[in-house]
């Protein structure tokens, strides 16, 4: 549970660091390219210093690369596409349907029990998300809604596939190959679209380093080990802490407004997470 909460906290800093990178002159594809390149280098260095079995047979490698590109990389792109067409808070709200996707897929494919505790906790945490992020108001672009929902589905599939592969792979091995597959994919997209540029300031550089070290290496490591200990469905419920953490960090770092009702939403998420843990 602590590892899952640590992953949520690390990923909660993602939106803040991304905003700082963009404000410093870095564009989206350049930021993603450098983020995953630096993360891949850090994972390979860790394997050199603390050796593990990193060689994979061809079927496993193909499956891992397909999961990384079709799951994680596609999820990130869909979510950023959603941000372009609907408000970020609304996109995140639709995206966080993915814990429900994970719970259903885990029950179907991983034989994780679908308990009342999980369903109740999921309901509480989603109500908390509604309070923190606000109810969608006005007309919304269907393209943004579709992209956010597809991102939720992609992230759910990625977590289930990752959980399955981690039964046979050491977490660092999985994350090393996953980031190694994702980095060149984003580089190729940036280069072919003419969006790769190193014309950014030190603030953007620091933000990209935070994205690589905290939001990728630390977060992905905590997610992988968390999956091993508590399974996909329970980890997905605990991950709903992430928007609450992002809201608090936005207040502390960027000076964004923090309304009292958002604190209530955070409390509901904490209650839901704690309740499902105690019942489990």
CSV table of C-alpha atoms in Angstrom, one decimal:
chain,number,residue,atom,x,y,z
A,1,UNK,CA,0.0,0.0,0.0
A,2,UNK,CA,2.9,2.4,0.8
A,3,UNK,CA,4.5,1.6,-2.5
A,4,UNK,CA,1.2,2.4,-4.4
A,5,UNK,CA,0.8,5.6,-2.4
A,6,UNK,CA,4.4,6.5,-3.2
A,7,UNK,CA,3.7,5.9,-6.9
A,8,UNK,CA,0.6,8.1,-6.7
A,9,UNK,CA,2.7,10.9,-5.1
A,10,UNK,CA,5.4,10.7,-7.7
A,11,UNK,CA,3.0,10.7,-10.6
A,12,UNK,CA,1.1,13.5,-8.9
A,13,UNK,CA,4.1,15.7,-9.5
A,14,UNK,CA,3.9,14.9,-13.3
A,15,UNK,CA,1.4,17.7,-14.2
A,16,UNK,CA,3.3,20.3,-12.2
A,17,UNK,CA,6.7,19.4,-13.7
A,18,UNK,CA,5.2,19.3,-17.2
A,19,UNK,CA,3.7,22.9,-16.8
A,20,UNK,CA,7.1,24.1,-15.6
A,21,UNK,CA,8.8,22.5,-18.6
A,22,UNK,CA,6.4,24.1,-21.0
A,23,UNK,CA,6.7,27.5,-19.3
A,24,UNK,CA,10.5,27.1,-19.8
A,25,UNK,CA,10.2,26.7,-23.5
A,26,UNK,CA,10.1,22.9,-24.0
A,27,UNK,CA,7.3,21.5,-26.1
A,28,UNK,CA,5.3,18.3,-25.4
A,29,UNK,CA,7.2,15.8,-27.7
A,30,UNK,CA,10.6,17.1,-26.7
A,31,UNK,CA,9.7,16.8,-23.1
A,32,UNK,CA,8.4,13.3,-23.5
A,33,UNK,CA,11.4,12.2,-25.6
A,34,UNK,CA,14.0,13.5,-23.1
A,35,UNK,CA,12.0,12.2,-20.1
A,36,UNK,CA,11.9,8.6,-21.3
A,37,UNK,CA,15.5,8.7,-22.7
A,38,UNK,CA,16.9,9.9,-19.4
A,39,UNK,CA,14.8,7.3,-17.5
A,40,UNK,CA,16.0,4.5,-19.8
A,41,UNK,CA,19.6,5.6,-19.2
A,42,UNK,CA,19.0,5.6,-15.4
A,43,UNK,CA,17.5,2.1,-15.5
A,44,UNK,CA,20.4,0.7,-17.5
A,45,UNK,CA,22.9,2.3,-15.1
A,46,UNK,CA,21.1,0.7,-12.2
A,47,UNK,CA,21.4,-2.7,-13.9
A,48,UNK,CA,25.1,-2.2,-14.5
A,49,UNK,CA,25.7,-1.2,-10.8
A,50,UNK,CA,23.3,-3.7,-9.3
A,51,UNK,CA,23.1,-6.6,-11.9
A,52,UNK,CA,19.9,-8.5,-12.6
A,53,UNK,CA,18.9,-10.8,-15.4
A,54,UNK,CA,18.1,-8.3,-18.2
A,55,UNK,CA,18.2,-10.6,-21.3
A,56,UNK,CA,14.8,-11.6,-22.6
A,57,UNK,CA,13.8,-14.3,-25.0
A,58,UNK,CA,12.3,-12.9,-28.3
A,59,UNK,CA,8.6,-13.6,-27.5
A,60,UNK,CA,8.8,-12.0,-24.1
A,61,UNK,CA,10.6,-8.9,-25.5
A,62,UNK,CA,8.1,-8.5,-28.4
A,63,UNK,CA,5.2,-8.8,-25.9
A,64,UNK,CA,6.8,-6.2,-23.6
A,65,UNK,CA,7.6,-3.7,-26.4
A,66,UNK,CA,4.1,-4.0,-27.8
A,67,UNK,CA,2.6,-3.5,-24.3
A,68,UNK,CA,4.9,-0.4,-23.7
A,69,UNK,CA,4.1,1.2,-27.0
A,70,UNK,CA,0.4,0.2,-27.2
A,71,UNK,CA,-0.3,0.8,-23.6
A,72,UNK,CA,1.9,3.3,-21.8
A,73,UNK,CA,3.0,5.5,-24.8
A,74,UNK,CA,-0.4,5.5,-26.4
A,75,UNK,CA,-2.1,6.4,-23.1
A,76,UNK,CA,0.2,9.4,-22.7
A,77,UNK,CA,-0.4,10.7,-26.2
A,78,UNK,CA,-4.2,10.2,-25.9
A,79,UNK,CA,-4.3,12.0,-22.6
A,80,UNK,CA,-2.3,15.0,-24.0
A,81,UNK,CA,-4.6,15.0,-27.1
A,82,UNK,CA,-7.6,15.2,-24.7
A,83,UNK,CA,-6.0,18.2,-22.9
A,84,UNK,CA,-6.1,20.0,-26.3
A,85,UNK,CA,-9.8,19.7,-26.7
A,86,UNK,CA,-11.4,19.7,-23.2
A,87,UNK,CA,-10.3,21.2,-19.9
A,88,UNK,CA,-7.5,19.2,-18.2
A,89,UNK,CA,-9.6,18.6,-15.0
A,90,UNK,CA,-12.4,17.1,-17.1
A,91,UNK,CA,-9.9,14.9,-19.0
A,92,UNK,CA,-8.4,13.6,-15.8
A,93,UNK,CA,-11.9,12.9,-14.5
A,94,UNK,CA,-12.7,10.8,-17.5
A,95,UNK,CA,-9.3,9.2,-17.4
A,96,UNK,CA,-9.7,8.1,-13.8
A,97,UNK,CA,-12.4,5.7,-14.9
A,98,UNK,CA,-9.4,3.4,-15.4
A,99,UNK,CA,-9.5,1.9,-11.9
A,100,UNK,CA,-12.9,0.5,-12.7
A,101,UNK,CA,-11.5,-0.9,-16.0
A,102,UNK,CA,-8.6,-2.5,-14.0
A,103,UNK,CA,-10.9,-4.0,-11.4
A,104,UNK,CA,-13.1,-5.6,-14.1
A,105,UNK,CA,-10.1,-6.8,-16.2
A,106,UNK,CA,-8.3,-8.2,-13.1
A,107,UNK,CA,-11.4,-10.1,-12.2
A,108,UNK,CA,-11.7,-11.6,-15.7
A,109,UNK,CA,-8.0,-12.3,-16.5
A,110,UNK,CA,-6.1,-12.3,-13.2
A,111,UNK,CA,-8.8,-14.0,-11.1
A,112,UNK,CA,-8.6,-11.2,-8.5
A,113,UNK,CA,-11.8,-11.2,-6.5
A,114,UNK,CA,-14.4,-8.5,-7.2
A,115,UNK,CA,-15.3,-7.7,-3.5
A,116,UNK,CA,-17.8,-5.3,-2.0
A,117,UNK,CA,-14.9,-3.5,-0.4
A,118,UNK,CA,-13.3,-2.8,-3.8
A,119,UNK,CA,-16.6,-1.6,-5.3
A,120,UNK,CA,-17.4,0.6,-2.3
A,121,UNK,CA,-13.9,2.1,-2.2
A,122,UNK,CA,-14.1,2.8,-6.0
A,123,UNK,CA,-17.4,4.6,-5.5
A,124,UNK,CA,-16.0,6.7,-2.6
A,125,UNK,CA,-12.8,7.6,-4.4
A,126,UNK,CA,-14.7,8.6,-7.6
A,127,UNK,CA,-17.0,10.9,-5.6
A,128,UNK,CA,-13.9,12.4,-4.2
A,129,UNK,CA,-12.5,13.0,-7.7
A,130,UNK,CA,-15.8,14.6,-8.7
A,131,UNK,CA,-15.5,17.0,-5.8
A,132,UNK,CA,-11.8,17.8,-6.4
A,133,UNK,CA,-12.0,18.3,-10.2
A,134,UNK,CA,-15.5,19.6,-10.4
A,135,UNK,CA,-18.5,18.5,-12.4
A,136,UNK,CA,-18.2,19.0,-16.2
A,137,UNK,CA,-20.0,22.2,-17.2
A,138,UNK,CA,-21.2,23.2,-20.6
A,139,UNK,CA,-20.7,21.5,-23.9
A,140,UNK,CA,-17.6,19.3,-24.3
A,141,UNK,CA,-15.7,18.3,-27.4
A,142,UNK,CA,-16.5,14.7,-28.2
A,143,UNK,CA,-12.9,14.2,-29.5
A,144,UNK,CA,-11.5,15.1,-26.1
A,145,UNK,CA,-13.9,12.8,-24.2
A,146,UNK,CA,-13.2,9.9,-26.5
A,147,UNK,CA,-9.4,10.4,-26.2
A,148,UNK,CA,-9.6,10.5,-22.4
A,149,UNK,CA,-11.8,7.4,-22.2
A,150,UNK,CA,-9.5,5.5,-24.6
A,151,UNK,CA,-6.5,6.6,-22.5
A,152,UNK,CA,-8.3,5.1,-19.5
A,153,UNK,CA,-8.8,1.8,-21.3
A,154,UNK,CA,-5.2,1.8,-22.5
A,155,UNK,CA,-3.9,2.4,-19.0
A,156,UNK,CA,-6.1,-0.3,-17.6
A,157,UNK,CA,-4.8,-2.8,-20.2
A,158,UNK,CA,-1.2,-1.7,-19.6
A,159,UNK,CA,-1.5,-2.4,-15.8
A,160,UNK,CA,-3.1,-5.8,-16.4
A,161,UNK,CA,-0.4,-6.7,-18.9
A,162,UNK,CA,2.4,-5.4,-16.7
A,163,UNK,CA,1.0,-7.4,-13.7
A,164,UNK,CA,1.1,-10.5,-15.8
A,165,UNK,CA,4.7,-10.0,-17.1
A,166,UNK,CA,6.0,-9.2,-13.6
A,167,UNK,CA,5.2,-12.7,-12.5
A,168,UNK,CA,8.2,-13.7,-14.6
A,169,UNK,CA,10.3,-10.6,-14.8
A,170,UNK,CA,12.2,-8.5,-12.3
A,171,UNK,CA,10.6,-5.0,-12.1
A,172,UNK,CA,13.8,-3.2,-13.1
A,173,UNK,CA,14.1,-5.4,-16.2
A,174,UNK,CA,10.5,-4.7,-17.2
A,175,UNK,CA,10.9,-0.9,-16.7
A,176,UNK,CA,14.3,-0.8,-18.4
A,177,UNK,CA,13.0,-2.4,-21.6
A,178,UNK,CA,9.7,-0.5,-21.5
A,179,UNK,CA,11.4,2.9,-21.3
A,180,UNK,CA,13.9,1.9,-23.9
A,181,UNK,CA,11.1,1.1,-26.3
A,182,UNK,CA,9.1,4.3,-25.5
A,183,UNK,CA,12.0,6.8,-25.8
A,184,UNK,CA,12.8,6.2,-29.5
A,185,UNK,CA,9.1,6.2,-30.4
A,186,UNK,CA,8.7,9.7,-29.0
A,187,UNK,CA,11.9,10.8,-30.6
A,188,UNK,CA,10.8,9.6,-34.0
A,189,UNK,CA,7.5,11.4,-33.6
A,190,UNK,CA,9.2,14.6,-32.5
A,191,UNK,CA,11.7,14.5,-35.4
A,192,UNK,CA,9.2,13.6,-38.1
A,193,UNK,CA,6.8,16.3,-37.0
A,194,UNK,CA,9.5,18.9,-36.7
A,195,UNK,CA,8.8,19.4,-33.0
A,196,UNK,CA,12.1,18.4,-31.5
A,197,UNK,CA,13.9,21.4,-30.1
A,198,UNK,CA,16.5,22.0,-27.3
A,199,UNK,CA,15.7,25.7,-27.2
A,200,UNK,CA,14.6,25.8,-23.5
A,201,UNK,CA,15.9,27.3,-20.3
A,202,UNK,CA,17.3,25.8,-17.1
A,203,UNK,CA,13.8,25.7,-15.5
A,204,UNK,CA,12.6,23.4,-18.3
A,205,UNK,CA,15.7,21.3,-18.0
A,206,UNK,CA,15.2,20.8,-14.2
A,207,UNK,CA,11.5,20.0,-14.8
A,208,UNK,CA,12.5,17.3,-17.4
A,209,UNK,CA,15.0,15.8,-14.9
A,210,UNK,CA,12.2,15.7,-12.3
A,211,UNK,CA,9.9,14.0,-14.8
A,212,UNK,CA,12.6,11.4,-15.6
A,213,UNK,CA,13.8,10.7,-12.1
A,214,UNK,CA,10.7,11.2,-9.9
A,215,UNK,CA,7.7,10.7,-12.2
A,216,UNK,CA,9.2,7.8,-14.3
A,217,UNK,CA,12.1,6.0,-12.5
A,218,UNK,CA,10.7,6.3,-9.0
A,219,UNK,CA,7.0,6.1,-9.9
A,220,UNK,CA,7.4,3.1,-12.3
A,221,UNK,CA,9.5,1.2,-9.8
A,222,UNK,CA,7.0,1.7,-7.1
A,223,UNK,CA,4.1,0.7,-9.4
A,224,UNK,CA,5.9,-2.5,-10.4
A,225,UNK,CA,6.7,-3.6,-6.9
A,226,UNK,CA,3.2,-2.5,-5.7
A,227,UNK,CA,1.6,-4.7,-8.3
A,228,UNK,CA,3.6,-7.6,-7.0
A,229,UNK,CA,2.5,-7.1,-3.4
A,230,UNK,CA,-1.2,-6.1,-3.7
A,231,UNK,CA,-2.3,-6.7,-7.3
A,232,UNK,CA,-3.7,-4.5,-10.0
A,233,UNK,CA,-7.1,-3.7,-8.7
A,234,UNK,CA,-6.1,-2.5,-5.2
A,235,UNK,CA,-3.2,-0.5,-6.7
A,236,UNK,CA,-5.6,1.2,-9.1
A,237,UNK,CA,-7.9,2.3,-6.3
A,238,UNK,CA,-4.9,3.7,-4.3
A,239,UNK,CA,-3.8,5.5,-7.5
A,240,UNK,CA,-6.8,7.8,-7.1
A,241,UNK,CA,-4.7,9.7,-4.6
A,242,UNK,CA,-2.8,11.2,-7.5
A,243,UNK,CA,-5.2,14.0,-8.5
A,244,UNK,CA,-5.5,15.1,-4.9
A,245,UNK,CA,-1.7,15.2,-4.6
A,246,UNK,CA,-1.5,17.2,-7.9
A,247,UNK,CA,-4.0,19.7,-6.6
A,248,UNK,CA,-2.0,20.3,-3.4
A,249,UNK,CA,1.3,20.6,-5.3
A,250,UNK,CA,-0.4,23.0,-7.7
A,251,UNK,CA,-1.3,25.2,-4.7
A,252,UNK,CA,2.2,24.9,-3.1
A,253,UNK,CA,4.4,25.2,-6.2
A,254,UNK,CA,2.3,27.1,-8.8
A,255,UNK,CA,0.2,29.2,-6.5
A,256,UNK,CA,-3.1,27.7,-7.9
A,257,UNK,CA,-6.2,28.2,-5.8
A,258,UNK,CA,-7.1,25.4,-3.4
A,259,UNK,CA,-10.8,25.5,-2.4
A,260,UNK,CA,-12.1,24.0,0.9
A,261,UNK,CA,-14.4,21.6,-1.0
A,262,UNK,CA,-11.3,20.1,-2.7
A,263,UNK,CA,-10.0,19.2,0.8
A,264,UNK,CA,-13.3,17.3,1.4
A,265,UNK,CA,-12.8,15.4,-1.9
A,266,UNK,CA,-9.2,14.5,-0.8
A,267,UNK,CA,-10.6,13.2,2.5
A,268,UNK,CA,-13.2,11.0,0.7
A,269,UNK,CA,-10.4,9.5,-1.5
A,270,UNK,CA,-8.3,8.8,1.6
A,271,UNK,CA,-11.3,7.2,3.3
A,272,UNK,CA,-12.0,5.0,0.3
A,273,UNK,CA,-8.4,3.9,0.0
A,274,UNK,CA,-8.0,3.2,3.7
A,275,UNK,CA,-11.4,1.4,3.9
A,276,UNK,CA,-10.6,-1.0,1.0
A,277,UNK,CA,-7.1,-1.7,2.6
A,278,UNK,CA,-8.6,-2.5,6.0
A,279,UNK,CA,-11.4,-4.7,4.5
A,280,UNK,CA,-8.8,-6.5,2.3
